[in-house]
CSV table of C-alpha atoms in Angstrom, one decimal:
chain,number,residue,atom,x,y,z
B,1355,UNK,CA,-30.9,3.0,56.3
B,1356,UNK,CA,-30.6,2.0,52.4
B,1357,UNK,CA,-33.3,0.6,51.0
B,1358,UNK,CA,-32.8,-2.0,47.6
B,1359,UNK,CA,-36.0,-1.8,46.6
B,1360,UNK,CA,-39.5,-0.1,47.5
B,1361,UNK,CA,-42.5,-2.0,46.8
B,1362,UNK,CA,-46.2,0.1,47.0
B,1363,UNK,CA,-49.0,-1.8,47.6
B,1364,UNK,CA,-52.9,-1.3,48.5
B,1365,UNK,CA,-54.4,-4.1,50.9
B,1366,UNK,CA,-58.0,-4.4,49.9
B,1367,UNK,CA,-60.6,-7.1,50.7
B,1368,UNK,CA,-64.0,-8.4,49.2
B,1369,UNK,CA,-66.1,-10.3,51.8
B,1370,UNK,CA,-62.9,-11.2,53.8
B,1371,UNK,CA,-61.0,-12.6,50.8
B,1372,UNK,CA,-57.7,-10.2,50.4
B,1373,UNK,CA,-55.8,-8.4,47.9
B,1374,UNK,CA,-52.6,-7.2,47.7
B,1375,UNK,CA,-52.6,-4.7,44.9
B,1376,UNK,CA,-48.7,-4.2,43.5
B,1377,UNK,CA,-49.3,-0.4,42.4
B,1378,UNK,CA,-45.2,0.4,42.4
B,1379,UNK,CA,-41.8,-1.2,42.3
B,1380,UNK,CA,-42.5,-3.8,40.2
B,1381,UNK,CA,-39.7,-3.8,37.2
B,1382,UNK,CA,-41.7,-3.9,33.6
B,1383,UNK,CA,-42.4,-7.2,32.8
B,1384,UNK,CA,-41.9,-8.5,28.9
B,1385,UNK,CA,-44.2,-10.3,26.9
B,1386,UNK,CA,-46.8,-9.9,24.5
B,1387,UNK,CA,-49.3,-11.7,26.1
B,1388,UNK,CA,-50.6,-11.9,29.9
B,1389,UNK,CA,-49.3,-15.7,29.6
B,1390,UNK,CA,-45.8,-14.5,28.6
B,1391,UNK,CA,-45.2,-11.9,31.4
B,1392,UNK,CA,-47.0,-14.0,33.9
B,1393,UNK,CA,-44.2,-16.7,32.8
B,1394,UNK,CA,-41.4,-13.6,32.7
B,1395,UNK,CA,-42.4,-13.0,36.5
B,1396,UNK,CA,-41.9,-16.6,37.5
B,1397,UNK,CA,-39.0,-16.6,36.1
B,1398,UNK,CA,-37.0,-13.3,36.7
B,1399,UNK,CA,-39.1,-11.3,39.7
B,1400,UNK,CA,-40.8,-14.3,41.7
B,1401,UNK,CA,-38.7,-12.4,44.8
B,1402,UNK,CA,-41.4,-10.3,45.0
B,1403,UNK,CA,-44.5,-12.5,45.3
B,1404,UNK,CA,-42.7,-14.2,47.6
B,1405,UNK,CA,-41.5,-11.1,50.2
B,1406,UNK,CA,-45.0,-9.7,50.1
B,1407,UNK,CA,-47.4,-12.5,50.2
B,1408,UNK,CA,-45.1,-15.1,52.2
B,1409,UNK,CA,-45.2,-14.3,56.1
B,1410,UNK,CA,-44.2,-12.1,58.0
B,1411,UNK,CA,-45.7,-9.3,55.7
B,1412,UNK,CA,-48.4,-11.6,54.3
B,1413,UNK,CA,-49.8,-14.9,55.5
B,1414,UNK,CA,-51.4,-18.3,54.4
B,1415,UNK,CA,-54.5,-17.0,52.6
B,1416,UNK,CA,-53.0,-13.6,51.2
B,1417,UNK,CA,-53.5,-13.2,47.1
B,1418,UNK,CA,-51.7,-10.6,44.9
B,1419,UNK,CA,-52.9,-8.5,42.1
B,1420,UNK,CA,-49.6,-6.5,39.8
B,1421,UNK,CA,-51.0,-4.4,37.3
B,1422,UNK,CA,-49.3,-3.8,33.8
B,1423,UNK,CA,-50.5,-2.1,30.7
B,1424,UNK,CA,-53.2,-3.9,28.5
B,1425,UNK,CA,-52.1,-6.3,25.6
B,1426,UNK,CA,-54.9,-6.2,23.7
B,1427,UNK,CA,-56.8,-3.2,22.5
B,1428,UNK,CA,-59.8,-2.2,24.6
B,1429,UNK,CA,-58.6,-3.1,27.5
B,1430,UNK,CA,-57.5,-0.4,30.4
B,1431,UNK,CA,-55.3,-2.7,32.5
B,1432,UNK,CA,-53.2,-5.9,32.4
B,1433,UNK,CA,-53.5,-8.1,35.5
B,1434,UNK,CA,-51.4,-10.8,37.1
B,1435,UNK,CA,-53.0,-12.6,40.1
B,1436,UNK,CA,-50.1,-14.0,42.4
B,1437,UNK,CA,-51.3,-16.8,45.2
B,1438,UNK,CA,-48.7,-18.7,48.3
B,1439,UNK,CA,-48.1,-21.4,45.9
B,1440,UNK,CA,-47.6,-19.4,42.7
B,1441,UNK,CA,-49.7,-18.1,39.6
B,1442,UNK,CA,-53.5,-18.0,38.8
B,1443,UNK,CA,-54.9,-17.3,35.7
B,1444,UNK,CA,-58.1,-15.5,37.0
B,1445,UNK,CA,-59.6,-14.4,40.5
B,1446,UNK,CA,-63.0,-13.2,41.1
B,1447,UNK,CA,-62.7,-11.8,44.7
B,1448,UNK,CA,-59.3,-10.4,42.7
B,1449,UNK,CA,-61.0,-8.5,40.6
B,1450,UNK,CA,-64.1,-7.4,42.5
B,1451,UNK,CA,-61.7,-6.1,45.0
B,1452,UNK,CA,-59.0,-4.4,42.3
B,1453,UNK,CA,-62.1,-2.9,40.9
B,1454,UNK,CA,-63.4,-1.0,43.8
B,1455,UNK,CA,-59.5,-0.3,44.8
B,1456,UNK,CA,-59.0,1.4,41.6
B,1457,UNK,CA,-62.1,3.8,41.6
B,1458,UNK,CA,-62.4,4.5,45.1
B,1459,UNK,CA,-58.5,5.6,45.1
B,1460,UNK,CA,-59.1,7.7,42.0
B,1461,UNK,CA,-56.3,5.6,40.3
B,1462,UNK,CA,-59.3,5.3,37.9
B,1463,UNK,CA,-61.8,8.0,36.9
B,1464,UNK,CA,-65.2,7.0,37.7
B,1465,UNK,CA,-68.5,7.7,36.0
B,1466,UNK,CA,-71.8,7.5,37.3
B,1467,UNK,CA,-73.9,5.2,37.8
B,1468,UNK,CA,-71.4,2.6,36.5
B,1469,UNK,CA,-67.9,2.5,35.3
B,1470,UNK,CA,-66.9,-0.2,33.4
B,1471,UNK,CA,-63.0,-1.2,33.1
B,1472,UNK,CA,-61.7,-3.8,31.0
B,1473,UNK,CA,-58.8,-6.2,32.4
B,1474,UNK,CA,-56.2,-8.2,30.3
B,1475,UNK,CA,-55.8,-11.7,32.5
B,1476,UNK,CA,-54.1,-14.6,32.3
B,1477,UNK,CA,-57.5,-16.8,31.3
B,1478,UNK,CA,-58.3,-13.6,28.7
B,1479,UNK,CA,-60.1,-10.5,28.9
B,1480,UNK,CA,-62.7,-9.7,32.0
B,1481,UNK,CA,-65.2,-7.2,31.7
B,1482,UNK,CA,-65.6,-5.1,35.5
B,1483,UNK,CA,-69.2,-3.2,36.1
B,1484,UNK,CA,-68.9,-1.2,39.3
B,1485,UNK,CA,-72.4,0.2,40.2
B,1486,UNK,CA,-70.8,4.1,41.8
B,1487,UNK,CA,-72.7,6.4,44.4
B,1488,UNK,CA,-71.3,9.3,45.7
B,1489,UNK,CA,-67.5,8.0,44.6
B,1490,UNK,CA,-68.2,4.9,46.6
B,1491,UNK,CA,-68.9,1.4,44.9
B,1492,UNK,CA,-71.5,-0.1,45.5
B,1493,UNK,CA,-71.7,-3.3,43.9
B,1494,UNK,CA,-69.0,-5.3,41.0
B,1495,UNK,CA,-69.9,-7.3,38.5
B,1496,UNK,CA,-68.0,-8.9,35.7
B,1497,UNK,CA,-68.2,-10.9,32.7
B,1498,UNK,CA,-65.5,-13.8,32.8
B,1499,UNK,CA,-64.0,-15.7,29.9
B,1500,UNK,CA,-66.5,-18.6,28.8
B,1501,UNK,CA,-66.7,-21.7,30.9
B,1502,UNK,CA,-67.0,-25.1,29.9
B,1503,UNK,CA,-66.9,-28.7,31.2
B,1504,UNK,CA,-63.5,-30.1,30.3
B,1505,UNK,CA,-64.4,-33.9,31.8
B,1506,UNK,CA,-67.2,-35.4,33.1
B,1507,UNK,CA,-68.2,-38.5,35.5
B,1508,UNK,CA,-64.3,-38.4,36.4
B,1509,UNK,CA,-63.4,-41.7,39.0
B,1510,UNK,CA,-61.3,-40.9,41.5
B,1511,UNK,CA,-60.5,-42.7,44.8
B,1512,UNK,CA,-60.1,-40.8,48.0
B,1513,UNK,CA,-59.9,-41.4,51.4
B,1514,UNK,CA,-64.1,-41.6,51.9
B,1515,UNK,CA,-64.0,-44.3,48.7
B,1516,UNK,CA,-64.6,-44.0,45.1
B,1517,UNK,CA,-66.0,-41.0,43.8
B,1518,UNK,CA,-67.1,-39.2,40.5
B,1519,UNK,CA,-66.1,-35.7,39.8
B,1520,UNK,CA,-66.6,-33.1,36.9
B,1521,UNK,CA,-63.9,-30.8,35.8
B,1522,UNK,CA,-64.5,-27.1,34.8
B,1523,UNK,CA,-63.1,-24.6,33.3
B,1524,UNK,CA,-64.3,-20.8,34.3
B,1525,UNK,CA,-60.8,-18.6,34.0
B,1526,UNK,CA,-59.1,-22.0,35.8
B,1527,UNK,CA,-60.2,-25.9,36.2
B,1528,UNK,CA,-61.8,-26.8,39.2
B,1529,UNK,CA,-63.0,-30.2,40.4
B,1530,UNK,CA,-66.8,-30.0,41.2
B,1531,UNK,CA,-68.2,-32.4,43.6
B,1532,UNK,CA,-71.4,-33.1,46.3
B,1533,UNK,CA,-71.0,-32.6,49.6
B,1534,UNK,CA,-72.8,-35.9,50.4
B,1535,UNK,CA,-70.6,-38.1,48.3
B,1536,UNK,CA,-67.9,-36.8,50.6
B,1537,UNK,CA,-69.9,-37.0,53.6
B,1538,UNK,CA,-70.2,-33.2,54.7
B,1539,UNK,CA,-72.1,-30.8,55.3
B,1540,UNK,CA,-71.7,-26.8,53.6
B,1541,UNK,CA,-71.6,-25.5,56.8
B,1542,UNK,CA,-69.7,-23.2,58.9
B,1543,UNK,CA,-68.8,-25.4,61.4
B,1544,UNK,CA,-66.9,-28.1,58.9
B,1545,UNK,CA,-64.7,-25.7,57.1
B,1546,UNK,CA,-62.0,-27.4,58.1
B,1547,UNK,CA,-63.3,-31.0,56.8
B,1548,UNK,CA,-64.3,-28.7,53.5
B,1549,UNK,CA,-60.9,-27.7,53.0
B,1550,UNK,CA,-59.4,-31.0,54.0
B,1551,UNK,CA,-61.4,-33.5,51.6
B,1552,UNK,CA,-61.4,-30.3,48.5
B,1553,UNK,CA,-57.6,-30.8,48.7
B,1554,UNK,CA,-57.8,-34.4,48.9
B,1555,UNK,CA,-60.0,-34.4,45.5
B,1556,UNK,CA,-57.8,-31.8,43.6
B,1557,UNK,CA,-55.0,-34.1,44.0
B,1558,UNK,CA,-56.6,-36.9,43.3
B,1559,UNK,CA,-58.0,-35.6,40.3
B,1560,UNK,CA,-54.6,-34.7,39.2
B,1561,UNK,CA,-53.5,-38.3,39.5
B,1562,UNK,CA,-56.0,-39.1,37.0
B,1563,UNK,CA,-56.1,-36.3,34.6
B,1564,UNK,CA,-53.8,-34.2,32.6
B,1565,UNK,CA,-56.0,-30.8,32.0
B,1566,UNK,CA,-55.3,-28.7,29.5
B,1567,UNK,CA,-57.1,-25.4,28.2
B,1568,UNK,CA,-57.9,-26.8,24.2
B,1569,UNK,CA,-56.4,-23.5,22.6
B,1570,UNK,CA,-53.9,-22.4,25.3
B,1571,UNK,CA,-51.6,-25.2,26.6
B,1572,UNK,CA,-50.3,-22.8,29.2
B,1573,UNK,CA,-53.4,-23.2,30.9
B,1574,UNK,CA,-53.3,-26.4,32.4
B,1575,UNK,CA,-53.7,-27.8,35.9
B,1576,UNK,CA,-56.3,-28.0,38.9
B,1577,UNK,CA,-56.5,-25.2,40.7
B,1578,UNK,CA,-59.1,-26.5,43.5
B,1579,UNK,CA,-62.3,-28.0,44.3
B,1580,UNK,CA,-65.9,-26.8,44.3
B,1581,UNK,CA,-67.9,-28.8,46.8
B,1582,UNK,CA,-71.5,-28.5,46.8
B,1583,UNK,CA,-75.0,-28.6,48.3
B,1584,UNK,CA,-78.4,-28.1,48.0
B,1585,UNK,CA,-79.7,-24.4,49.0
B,1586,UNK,CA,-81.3,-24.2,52.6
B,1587,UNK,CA,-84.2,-21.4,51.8
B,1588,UNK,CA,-85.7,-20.1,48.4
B,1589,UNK,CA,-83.4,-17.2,48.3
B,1590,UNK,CA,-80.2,-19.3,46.5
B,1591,UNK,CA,-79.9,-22.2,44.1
B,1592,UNK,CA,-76.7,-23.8,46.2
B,1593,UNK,CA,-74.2,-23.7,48.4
């Protein structure tokens, strides 16, 4: 049998979310900045985000990682985090999961008690601290790009009636919102209403506003919705 192309991947997970980290086969991709080669893949190699996160070899919640070389100095790796519908610009299980990948396969040398590795993203650069034992990772942390509140007290009208909103920006603009303005619980048993009525305010939301990153207009768009509730013992501040 000839093969056209081999593709190399590591399947990794961080509480459940996957990763599918690219780690060969994926031509070089041009552009200066994570923004340009994330906009060179769309346009010349979105075959391959498509054949590996698209059933039958991935599935509706699958989320890819393809590695490059940094673009700016300091950093050890470029990232590109691929999803079913297209492009993000940031990923926290993503990197979590790419972080203990990298050490734990040796693809990066480890140092104990932490290793820090610096990633070049699509939002900017992310700082990854992997607490290490015995080669094994313990726990990641990481230091995202800034957030901020892009629009506040935002009207929207959904199916549950009128409803305000606040959009935020932490590596990609979400749409926060209660859970008892939509009438639902933060609980195991109503993921399916949770998932339901978040995509019901991201689009509504992007009915009403444009959102656009102030210094990168590349970075635009909705991405989902946060929906929230108080905590349920003294050991959180929400859910």
């Amino acid at each position: 049998m000839r093969f056209d192309r081999v593709v190399s991947t590591i399947d990794a997970h961080a509480a459940g979310e996957p990763l599918r980290i690219f780690t060969a086969g994926v031509p070089p991709l041009a552009g200066a900045t994570m923004l340009e080669r994330r906009r060179f893949m769309a346009e010349h190699h979105d075959a391959l985000r498509r054949a590996l996160l698209f059933e039958p070899r991935g599935h509706a919640d699958m989320y890819g990682a393809v590695l490059t070389p940094p673009v700016t100095p300091g950093a050890d790796y470029g990232v590109l985090f691929l999803t079913n519908e297209g492009y993000s610009s940031m990923c926290g299980h993503g990197i979590i999961a790419l972080t203990t990948s990298l050490i734990e396969t040796g693809m990066y040398q480890a140092t104990q008690p932490e290793t820090t590795i610096v990633y070049d993203a699509p939002a900017g650069p992310i700082t990854a601290t992997a607490t290490v034992g015995g080669g094994r990772v313990e726990q990641v942390a990481f230091r995202n790009v800034p957030a901020f509140v892009a629009a506040d007290s935002v009207r929207i009208r959904t199916g549950v009636g009128a409803l305000d909103v606040t959009v935020s920006y932490g590596g990609a603009f979400y749409a926060l919102v209660d859970a008892a303005a939509l009438g639902v619980e933060v609980v195991p048993g109503r993921v399916g209403d949770l998932a339901r009525l978040g995509m019901e305010v991201k689009r509504a939301v992007e009915r009403e506003v444009d959102v656009v990153h102030p210094e990168e207009p590349d970075l635009r768009g909705i991405y989902g919705a946060i929906v929230s509730a108080p905590p349920v013992g003294d050991d959180a501040d929400g859910r």
